[in-house]
Short mmCIF file of C-alpha atoms and ligand atoms in Angstrom, two decimals:
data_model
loop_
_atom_site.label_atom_id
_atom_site.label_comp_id
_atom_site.label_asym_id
_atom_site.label_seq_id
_atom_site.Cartn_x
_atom_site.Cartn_y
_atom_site.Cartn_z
CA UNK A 1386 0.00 0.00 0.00
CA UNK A 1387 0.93 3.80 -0.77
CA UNK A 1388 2.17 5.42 1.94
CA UNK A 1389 0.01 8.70 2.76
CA UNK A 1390 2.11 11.94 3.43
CA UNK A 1391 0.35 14.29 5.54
CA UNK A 1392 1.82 18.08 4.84
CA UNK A 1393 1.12 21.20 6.41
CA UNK A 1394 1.63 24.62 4.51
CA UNK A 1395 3.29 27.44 6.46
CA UNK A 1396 3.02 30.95 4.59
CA UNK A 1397 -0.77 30.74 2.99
CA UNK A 1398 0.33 33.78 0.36
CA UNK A 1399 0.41 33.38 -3.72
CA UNK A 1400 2.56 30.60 -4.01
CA UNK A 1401 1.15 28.48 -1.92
CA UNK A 1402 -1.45 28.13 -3.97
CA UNK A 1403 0.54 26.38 -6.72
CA UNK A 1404 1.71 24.27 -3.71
CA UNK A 1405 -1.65 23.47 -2.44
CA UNK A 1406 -2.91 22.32 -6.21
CA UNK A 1407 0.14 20.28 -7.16
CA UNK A 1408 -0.70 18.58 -3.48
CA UNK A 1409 -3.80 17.59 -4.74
CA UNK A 1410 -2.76 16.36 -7.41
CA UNK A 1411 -1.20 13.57 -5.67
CA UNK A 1412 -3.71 11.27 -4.37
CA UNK A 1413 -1.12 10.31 -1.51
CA UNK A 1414 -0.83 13.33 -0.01
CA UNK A 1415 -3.39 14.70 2.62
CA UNK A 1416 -2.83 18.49 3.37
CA UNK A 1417 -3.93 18.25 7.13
CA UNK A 1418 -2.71 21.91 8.15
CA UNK A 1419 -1.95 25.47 7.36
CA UNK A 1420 -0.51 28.67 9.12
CA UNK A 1421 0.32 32.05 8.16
CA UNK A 1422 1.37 34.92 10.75
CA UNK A 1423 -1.27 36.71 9.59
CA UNK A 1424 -3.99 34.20 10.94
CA UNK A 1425 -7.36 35.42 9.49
CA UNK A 1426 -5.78 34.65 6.17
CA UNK A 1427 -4.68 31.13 7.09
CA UNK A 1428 -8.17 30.68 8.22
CA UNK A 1429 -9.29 31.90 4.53
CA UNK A 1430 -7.35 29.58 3.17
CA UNK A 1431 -8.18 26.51 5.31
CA UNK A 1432 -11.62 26.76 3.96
CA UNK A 1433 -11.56 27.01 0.79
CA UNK A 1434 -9.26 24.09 0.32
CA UNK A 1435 -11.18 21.98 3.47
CA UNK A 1436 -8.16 22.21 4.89
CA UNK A 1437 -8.92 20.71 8.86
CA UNK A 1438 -6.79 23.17 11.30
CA UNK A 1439 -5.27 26.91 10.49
CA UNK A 1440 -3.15 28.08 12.73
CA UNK A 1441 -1.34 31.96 13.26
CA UNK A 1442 2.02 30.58 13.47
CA UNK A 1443 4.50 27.66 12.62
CA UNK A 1444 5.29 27.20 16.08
CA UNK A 1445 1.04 26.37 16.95
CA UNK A 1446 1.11 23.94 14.50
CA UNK A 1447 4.35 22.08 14.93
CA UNK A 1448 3.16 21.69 18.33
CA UNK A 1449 -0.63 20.69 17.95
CA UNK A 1450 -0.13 19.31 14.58
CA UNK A 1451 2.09 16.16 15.88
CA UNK A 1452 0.50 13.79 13.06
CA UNK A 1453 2.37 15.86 10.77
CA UNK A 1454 5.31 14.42 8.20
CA UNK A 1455 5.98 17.26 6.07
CA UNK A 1456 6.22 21.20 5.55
CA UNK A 1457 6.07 23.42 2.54
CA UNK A 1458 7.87 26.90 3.91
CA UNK A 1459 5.74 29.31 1.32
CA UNK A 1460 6.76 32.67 3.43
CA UNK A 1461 8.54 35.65 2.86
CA UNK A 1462 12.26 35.13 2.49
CA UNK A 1463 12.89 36.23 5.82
CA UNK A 1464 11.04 32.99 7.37
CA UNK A 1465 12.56 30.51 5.47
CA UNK A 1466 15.29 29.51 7.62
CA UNK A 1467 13.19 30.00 11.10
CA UNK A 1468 10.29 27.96 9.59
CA UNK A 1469 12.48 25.05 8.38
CA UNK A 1470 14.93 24.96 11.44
CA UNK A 1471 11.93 24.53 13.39
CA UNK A 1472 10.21 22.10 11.35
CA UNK A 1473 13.32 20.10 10.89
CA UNK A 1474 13.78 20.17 14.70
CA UNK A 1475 10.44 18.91 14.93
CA UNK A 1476 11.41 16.28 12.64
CA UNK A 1477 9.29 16.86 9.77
CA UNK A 1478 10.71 16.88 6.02
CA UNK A 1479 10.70 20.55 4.21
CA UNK A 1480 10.02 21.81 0.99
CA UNK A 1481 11.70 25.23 1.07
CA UNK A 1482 10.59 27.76 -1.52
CA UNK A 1483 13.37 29.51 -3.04
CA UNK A 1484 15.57 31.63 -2.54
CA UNK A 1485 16.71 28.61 0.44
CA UNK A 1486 17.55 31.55 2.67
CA UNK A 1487 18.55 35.18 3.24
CA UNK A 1488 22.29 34.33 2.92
CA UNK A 1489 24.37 31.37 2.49
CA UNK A 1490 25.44 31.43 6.30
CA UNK A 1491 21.67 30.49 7.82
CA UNK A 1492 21.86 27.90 4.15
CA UNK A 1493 24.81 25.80 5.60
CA UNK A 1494 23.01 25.59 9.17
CA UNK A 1495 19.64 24.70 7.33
CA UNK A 1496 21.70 21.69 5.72
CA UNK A 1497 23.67 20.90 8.93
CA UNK A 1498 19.93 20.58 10.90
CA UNK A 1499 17.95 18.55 7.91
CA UNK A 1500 21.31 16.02 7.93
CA UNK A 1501 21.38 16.11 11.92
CA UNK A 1502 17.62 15.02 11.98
CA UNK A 1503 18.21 12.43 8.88
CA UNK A 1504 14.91 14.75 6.98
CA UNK A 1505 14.59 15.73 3.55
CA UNK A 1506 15.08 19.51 2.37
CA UNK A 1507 14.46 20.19 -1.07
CA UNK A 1508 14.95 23.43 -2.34
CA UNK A 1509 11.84 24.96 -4.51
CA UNK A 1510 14.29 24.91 -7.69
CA UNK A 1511 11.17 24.49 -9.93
CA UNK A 1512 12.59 24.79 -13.15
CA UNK A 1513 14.76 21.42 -12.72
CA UNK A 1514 11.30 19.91 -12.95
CA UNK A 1515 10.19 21.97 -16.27
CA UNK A 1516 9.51 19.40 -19.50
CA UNK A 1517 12.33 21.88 -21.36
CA UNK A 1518 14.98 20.55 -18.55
CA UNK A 1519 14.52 17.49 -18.71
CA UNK A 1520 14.79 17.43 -22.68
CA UNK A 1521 17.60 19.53 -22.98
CA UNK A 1522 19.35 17.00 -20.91
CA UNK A 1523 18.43 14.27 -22.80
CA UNK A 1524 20.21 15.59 -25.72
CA UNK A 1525 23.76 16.79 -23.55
CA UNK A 1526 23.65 13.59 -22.03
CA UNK A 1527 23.98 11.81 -25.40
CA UNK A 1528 26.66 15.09 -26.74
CA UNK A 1529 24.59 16.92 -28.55
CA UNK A 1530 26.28 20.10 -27.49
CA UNK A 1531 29.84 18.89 -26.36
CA UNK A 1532 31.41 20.92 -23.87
CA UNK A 1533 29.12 24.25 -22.62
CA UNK A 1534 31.75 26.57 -22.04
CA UNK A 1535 29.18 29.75 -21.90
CA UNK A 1536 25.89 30.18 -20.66
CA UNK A 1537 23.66 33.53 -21.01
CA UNK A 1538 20.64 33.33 -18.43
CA UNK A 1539 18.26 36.61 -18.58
CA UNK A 1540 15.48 37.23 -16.55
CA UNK A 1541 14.07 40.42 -16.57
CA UNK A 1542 11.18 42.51 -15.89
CA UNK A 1543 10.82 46.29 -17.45
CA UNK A 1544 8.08 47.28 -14.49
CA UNK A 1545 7.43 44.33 -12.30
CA UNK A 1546 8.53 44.82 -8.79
CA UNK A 1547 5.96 43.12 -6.78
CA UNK A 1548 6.10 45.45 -3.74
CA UNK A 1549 5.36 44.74 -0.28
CA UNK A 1550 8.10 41.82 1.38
CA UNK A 1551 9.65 41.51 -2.28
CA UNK A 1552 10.88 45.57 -2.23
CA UNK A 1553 11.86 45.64 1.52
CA UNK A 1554 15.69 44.01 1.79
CA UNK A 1555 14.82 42.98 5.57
CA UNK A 1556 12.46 41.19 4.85
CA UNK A 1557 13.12 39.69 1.08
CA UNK A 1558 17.38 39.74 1.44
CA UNK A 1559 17.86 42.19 -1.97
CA UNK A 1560 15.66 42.59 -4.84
CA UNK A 1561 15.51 40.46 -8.50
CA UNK A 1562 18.91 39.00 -7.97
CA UNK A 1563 17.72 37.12 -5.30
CA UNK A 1564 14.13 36.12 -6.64
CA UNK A 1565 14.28 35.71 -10.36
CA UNK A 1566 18.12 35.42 -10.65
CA UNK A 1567 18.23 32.43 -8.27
CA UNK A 1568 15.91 30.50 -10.80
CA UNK A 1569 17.79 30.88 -13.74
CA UNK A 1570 21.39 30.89 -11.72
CA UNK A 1571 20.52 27.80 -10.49
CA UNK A 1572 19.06 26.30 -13.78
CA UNK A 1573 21.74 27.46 -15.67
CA UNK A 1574 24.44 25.23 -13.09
CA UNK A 1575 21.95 22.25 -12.99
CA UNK A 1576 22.59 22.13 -17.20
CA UNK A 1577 25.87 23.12 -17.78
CA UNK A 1578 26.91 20.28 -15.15
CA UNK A 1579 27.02 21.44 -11.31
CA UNK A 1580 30.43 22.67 -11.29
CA UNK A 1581 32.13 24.32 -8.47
CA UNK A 1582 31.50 28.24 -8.79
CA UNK A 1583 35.28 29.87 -7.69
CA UNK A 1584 34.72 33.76 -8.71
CA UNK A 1585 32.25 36.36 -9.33
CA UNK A 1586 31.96 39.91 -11.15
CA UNK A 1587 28.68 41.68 -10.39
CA UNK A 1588 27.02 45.31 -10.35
CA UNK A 1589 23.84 46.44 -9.10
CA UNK A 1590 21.76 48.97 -10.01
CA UNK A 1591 18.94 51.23 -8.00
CA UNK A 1592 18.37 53.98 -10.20
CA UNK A 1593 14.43 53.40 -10.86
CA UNK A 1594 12.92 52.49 -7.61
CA UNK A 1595 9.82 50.58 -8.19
CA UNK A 1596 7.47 52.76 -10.79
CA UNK A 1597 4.70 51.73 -8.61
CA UNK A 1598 2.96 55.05 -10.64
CA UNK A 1599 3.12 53.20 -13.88
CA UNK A 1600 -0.12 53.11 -15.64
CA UNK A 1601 -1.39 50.46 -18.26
CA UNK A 1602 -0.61 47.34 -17.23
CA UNK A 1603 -1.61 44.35 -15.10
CA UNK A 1604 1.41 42.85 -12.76
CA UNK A 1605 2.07 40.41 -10.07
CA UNK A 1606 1.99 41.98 -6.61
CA UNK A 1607 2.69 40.78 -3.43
CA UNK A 1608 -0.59 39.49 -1.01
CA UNK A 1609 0.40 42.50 1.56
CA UNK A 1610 1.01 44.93 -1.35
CA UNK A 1611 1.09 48.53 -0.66
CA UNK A 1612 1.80 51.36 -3.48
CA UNK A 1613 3.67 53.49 -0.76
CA UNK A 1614 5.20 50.81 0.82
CA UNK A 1615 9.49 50.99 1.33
CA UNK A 1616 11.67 50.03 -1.44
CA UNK A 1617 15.34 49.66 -1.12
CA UNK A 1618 16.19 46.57 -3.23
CA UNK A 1619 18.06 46.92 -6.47
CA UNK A 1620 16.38 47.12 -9.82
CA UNK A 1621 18.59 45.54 -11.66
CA UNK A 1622 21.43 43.45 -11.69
CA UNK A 1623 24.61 41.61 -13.76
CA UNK A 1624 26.78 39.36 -12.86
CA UNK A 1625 29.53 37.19 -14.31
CA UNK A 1626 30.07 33.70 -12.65
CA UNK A 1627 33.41 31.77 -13.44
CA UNK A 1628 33.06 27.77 -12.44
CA UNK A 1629 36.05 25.32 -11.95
CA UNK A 1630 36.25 24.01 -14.80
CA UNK A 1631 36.37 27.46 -17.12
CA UNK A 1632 33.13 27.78 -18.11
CA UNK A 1633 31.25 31.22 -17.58
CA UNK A 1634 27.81 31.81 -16.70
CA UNK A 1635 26.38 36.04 -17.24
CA UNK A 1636 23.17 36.59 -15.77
CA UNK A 1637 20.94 39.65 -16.27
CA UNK A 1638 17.99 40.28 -14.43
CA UNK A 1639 15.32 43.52 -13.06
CA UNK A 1640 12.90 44.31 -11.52
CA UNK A 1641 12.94 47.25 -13.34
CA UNK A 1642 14.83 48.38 -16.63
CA UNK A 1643 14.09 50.72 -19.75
CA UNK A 1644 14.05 48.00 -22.18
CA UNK A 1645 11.59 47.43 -24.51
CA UNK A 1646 9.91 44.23 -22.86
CA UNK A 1647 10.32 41.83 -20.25
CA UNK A 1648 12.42 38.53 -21.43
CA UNK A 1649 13.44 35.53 -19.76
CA UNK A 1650 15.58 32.93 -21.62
CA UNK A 1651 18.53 30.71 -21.19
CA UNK A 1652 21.06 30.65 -24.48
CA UNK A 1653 23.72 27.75 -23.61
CA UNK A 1654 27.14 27.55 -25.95
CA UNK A 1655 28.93 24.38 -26.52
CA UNK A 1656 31.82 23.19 -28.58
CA UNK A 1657 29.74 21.23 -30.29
CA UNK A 1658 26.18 22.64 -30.60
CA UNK A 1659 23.74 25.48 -28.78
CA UNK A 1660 20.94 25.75 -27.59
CA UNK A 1661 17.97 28.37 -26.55
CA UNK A 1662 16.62 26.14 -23.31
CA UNK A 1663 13.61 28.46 -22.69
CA UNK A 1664 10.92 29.50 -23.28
CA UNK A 1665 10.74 26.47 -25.42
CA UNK A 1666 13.86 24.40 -26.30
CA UNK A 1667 15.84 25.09 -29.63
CA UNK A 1668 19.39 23.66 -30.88
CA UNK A 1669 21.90 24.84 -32.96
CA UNK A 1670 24.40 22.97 -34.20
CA UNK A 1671 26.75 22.60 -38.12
CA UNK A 1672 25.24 19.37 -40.10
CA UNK A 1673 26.90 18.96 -43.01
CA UNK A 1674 28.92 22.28 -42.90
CA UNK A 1675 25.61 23.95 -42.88
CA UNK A 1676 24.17 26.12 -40.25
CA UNK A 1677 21.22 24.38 -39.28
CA UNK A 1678 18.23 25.22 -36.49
CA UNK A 1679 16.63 22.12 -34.80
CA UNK A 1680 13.29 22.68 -32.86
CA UNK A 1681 12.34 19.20 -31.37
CA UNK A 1682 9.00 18.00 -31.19
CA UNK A 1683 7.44 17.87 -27.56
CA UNK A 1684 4.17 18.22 -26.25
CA UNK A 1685 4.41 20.63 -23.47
CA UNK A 1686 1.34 20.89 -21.01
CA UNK A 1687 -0.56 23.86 -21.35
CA UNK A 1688 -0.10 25.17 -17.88
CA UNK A 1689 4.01 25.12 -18.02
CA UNK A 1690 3.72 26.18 -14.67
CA UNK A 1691 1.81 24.15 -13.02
CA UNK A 1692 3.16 20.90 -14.77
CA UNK A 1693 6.33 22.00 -12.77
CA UNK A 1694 5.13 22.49 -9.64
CA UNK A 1695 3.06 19.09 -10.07
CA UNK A 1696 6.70 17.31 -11.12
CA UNK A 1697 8.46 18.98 -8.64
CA UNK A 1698 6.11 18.22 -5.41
CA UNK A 1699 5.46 14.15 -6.68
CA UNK A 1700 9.35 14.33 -6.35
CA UNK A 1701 9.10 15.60 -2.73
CA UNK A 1702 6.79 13.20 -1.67
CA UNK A 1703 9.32 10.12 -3.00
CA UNK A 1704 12.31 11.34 -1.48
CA UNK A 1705 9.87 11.29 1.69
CA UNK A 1706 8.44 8.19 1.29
CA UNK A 1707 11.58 6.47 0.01
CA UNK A 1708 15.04 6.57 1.42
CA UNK A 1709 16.38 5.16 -1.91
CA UNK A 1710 15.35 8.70 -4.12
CA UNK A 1711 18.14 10.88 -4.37
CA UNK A 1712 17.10 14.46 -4.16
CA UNK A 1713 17.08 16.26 -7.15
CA UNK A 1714 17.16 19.69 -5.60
CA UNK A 1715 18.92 19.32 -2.47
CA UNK A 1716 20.14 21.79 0.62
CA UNK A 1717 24.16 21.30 -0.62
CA UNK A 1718 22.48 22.86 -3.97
CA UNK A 1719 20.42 25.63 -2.11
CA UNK A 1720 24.07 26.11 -0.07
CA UNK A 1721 26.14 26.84 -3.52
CA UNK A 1722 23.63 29.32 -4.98
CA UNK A 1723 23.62 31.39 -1.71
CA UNK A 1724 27.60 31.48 -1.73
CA UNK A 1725 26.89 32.95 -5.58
CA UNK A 1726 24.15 35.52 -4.51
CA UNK A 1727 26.38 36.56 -1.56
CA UNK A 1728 29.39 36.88 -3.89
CA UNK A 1729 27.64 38.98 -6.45
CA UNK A 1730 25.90 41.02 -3.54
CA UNK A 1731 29.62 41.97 -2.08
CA UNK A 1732 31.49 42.29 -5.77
CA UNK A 1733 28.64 44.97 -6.67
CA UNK A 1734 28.93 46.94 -2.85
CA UNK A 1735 32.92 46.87 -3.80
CA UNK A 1736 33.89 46.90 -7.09
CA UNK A 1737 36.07 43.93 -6.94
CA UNK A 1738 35.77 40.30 -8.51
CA UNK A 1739 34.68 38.05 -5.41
CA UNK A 1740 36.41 34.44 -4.60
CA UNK A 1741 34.08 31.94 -3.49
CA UNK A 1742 35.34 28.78 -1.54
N1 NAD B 947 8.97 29.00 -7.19
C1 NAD B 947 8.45 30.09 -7.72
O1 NAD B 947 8.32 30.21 -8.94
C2 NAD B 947 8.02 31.20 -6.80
C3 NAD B 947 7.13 32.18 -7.28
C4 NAD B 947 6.73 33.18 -6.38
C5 NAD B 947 7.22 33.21 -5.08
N2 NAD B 947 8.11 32.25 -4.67
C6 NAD B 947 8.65 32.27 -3.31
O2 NAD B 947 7.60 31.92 -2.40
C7 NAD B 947 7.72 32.66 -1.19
C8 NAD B 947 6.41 33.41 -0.93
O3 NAD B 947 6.15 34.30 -2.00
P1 NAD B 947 4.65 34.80 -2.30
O4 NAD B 947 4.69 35.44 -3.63
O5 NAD B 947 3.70 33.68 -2.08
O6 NAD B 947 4.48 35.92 -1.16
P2 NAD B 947 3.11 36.45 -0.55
O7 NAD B 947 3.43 37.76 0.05
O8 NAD B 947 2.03 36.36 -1.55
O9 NAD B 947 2.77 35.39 0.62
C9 NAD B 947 3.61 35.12 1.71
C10 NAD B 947 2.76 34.72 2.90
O10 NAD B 947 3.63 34.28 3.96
C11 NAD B 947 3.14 34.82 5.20
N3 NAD B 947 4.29 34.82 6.13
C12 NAD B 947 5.38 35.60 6.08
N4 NAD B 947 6.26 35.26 7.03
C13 NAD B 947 5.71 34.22 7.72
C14 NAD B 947 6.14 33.42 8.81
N5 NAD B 947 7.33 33.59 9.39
N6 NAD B 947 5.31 32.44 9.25
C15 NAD B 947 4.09 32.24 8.67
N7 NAD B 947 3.64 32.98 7.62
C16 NAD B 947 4.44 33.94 7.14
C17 NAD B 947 2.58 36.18 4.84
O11 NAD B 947 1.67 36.63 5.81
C18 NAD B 947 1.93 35.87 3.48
O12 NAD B 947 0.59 35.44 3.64
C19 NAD B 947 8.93 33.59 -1.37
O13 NAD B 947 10.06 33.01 -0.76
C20 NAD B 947 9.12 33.66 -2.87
O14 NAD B 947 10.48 33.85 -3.25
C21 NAD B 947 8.50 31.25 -5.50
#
């Protein structure tokens, strides 16, 4: 018989939701419990997914909640490494939304506790679990593109700082470095082959604040969302990461930038072939001295997103369930690309190219 996973939710905001349907998705998984600090909205929440108990704070329901096994951390960056330290100490597995933490320090302690207690943390690195990923590596693993010596990762937003948490460094840890540059710096290592990072070369940039004035357009906003809220995050940010093995990874990515629209791709280079790895997967390569364009054939899902989330959460509950699964998005992971944000963070405050251990 299946073995039944009983999760409770801790941060009941706009990603949870994606949480809460991939979930349900899985007919193994019972979603017994939820809590958010602000409790009226856990309450909210609780009902309209039938969700049994709501509770105002991680710490009520670790301790009422004892039938629990697992924990998706779903709050502000700023609670990530309280609400898995406790969970872990309460022996419970964790699925930590990314970025893992504010910095790479409270990372290594979040690894140190999950390996102490002998619990699973997986890092919400949702693109490893996107159809395009898993394609692209089925043609590097068979040498499609030879060596990747370069990788260009760009995600950027012309107006699309989400206020609230997300523009307020206490609470978020900086601005789109650290929420859409962690997705695509971490994809971006996961396919050019998890090498070592040893240096980085960044700059940041506030010169635009957060155009919360801007008129026209619809854009994602933050549950506790206020137009004259604080924002002291950058807008915009470059970096140049240099891996142990030679290859170079530049990532661009804003919150806010005078360009003509909002892109977010991944363009990988290899001795032997390229390749665009999203939005949808494209390869480049010389057949018969002739430039030639390859766009394979897949059926993607029509909700990209969700398909991920779905992938990404039946993964959590194996590595739960079954000692034998090897994480695919581990702590050690989560670890690495907080020693890169923290590098790029300090290279852009001095100038200087940063070494990381
Ligand atoms: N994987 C992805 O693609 C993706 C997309 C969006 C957000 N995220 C991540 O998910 C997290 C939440 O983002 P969001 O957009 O849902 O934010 P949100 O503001 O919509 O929701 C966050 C919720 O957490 C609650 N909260 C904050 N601190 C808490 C704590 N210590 N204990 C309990 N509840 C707490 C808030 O009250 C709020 O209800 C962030 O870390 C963000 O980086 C990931």
């Amino acid at each position: 018989m299946e073995k039944i996973l009983r999760v409770g939710i801790v941060g009941c905001g706009n990603i949870s939701h994606s949480h809460m349907a991939a979930y349900r998705k899985n007919k193994n998984i019972e979603v017994v419990a939820c809590a958010d600090i602000n409790h009226q909205r856990a309450i909210d929440y609780a009902e309209a997914y039938k969700i049994p108990n709501a509770y105002g704070s991680i710490d009520e329901m670790l301790e009422k909640q004892t039938d629990l096994d697992a924990v998706s951390v779903c709050t502000w960056n700023n609670g990530h490494y309280e609400c898995t330290m406790k969970a872990l100490k309460a022996k419970k597995h964790v699925l930590c939304e990314k970025p893992m933490a504010m910095n790479a320090k409270e990372a290594i302690e979040m690894q140190e506790e999950a390996k102490k207690q002998g619990k699973v943390l997986q890092v919400g690195f949702v693109k490893r679990f996107a159809k395009t990923t898993r394609v692209f590596q089925d043609f590097a693993e068979t040498g499609t593109f030879g060596d990747i010596y370069l990788t260009k990762a760009i995600y950027t937003r012309r107006v699309g700082n989400p206020g609230g948490w997300f523009a307020d460094k206490k609470r978020s840890g900086g601005g789109p470095l650290i929420d859409l540059g962690v997705h695509v710096i971490d994809l971006s290592r996961y396919l050019m082959g998890m090498h070592k990072p040893v240096s980085v070369y960044g700059a940041t940039f506030n010169k635009l604040g957060a155009k919360n004035d801007t008129k026209g357009i619809t854009r994602y906003f933050a549950r506790d969302y206020d137009p004259n809220g604080i924002c002291d995050v950058e807008d915009s940010a470059i970096a140049l990461i240099r891996f142990d093995n030679g290859s170079v990874l530049h990532v661009e990515t804003s919150f806010t930038l005078n360009l003509k629209e909002g892109i977010t791709t991944l363009q990988m280079f290899g001795d032997k072939g390229g390749a665009v790895v999203e939005p949808n997967l494209e390869i480049y390569k010389d057949i018969n001295h002739y430039m030639t364009n390859i766009t394979p054939i897949v059926s993607y899902d029509y909700d990209v997103f969700a398909e991920m989330f779905g992938n990404q959460i039946n993964h959590f509950y194996d590595c739960c369930t079954d000692e034998n699964v090897v994480c695919k998005a581990p702590a050690e992971d989560g670890v690495v690309l907080m020693k890169i944000l923290d590098a790029i963070y300090e290279s852009a405050l001095t100038g200087n190219e940063v070494k990381i251990d």
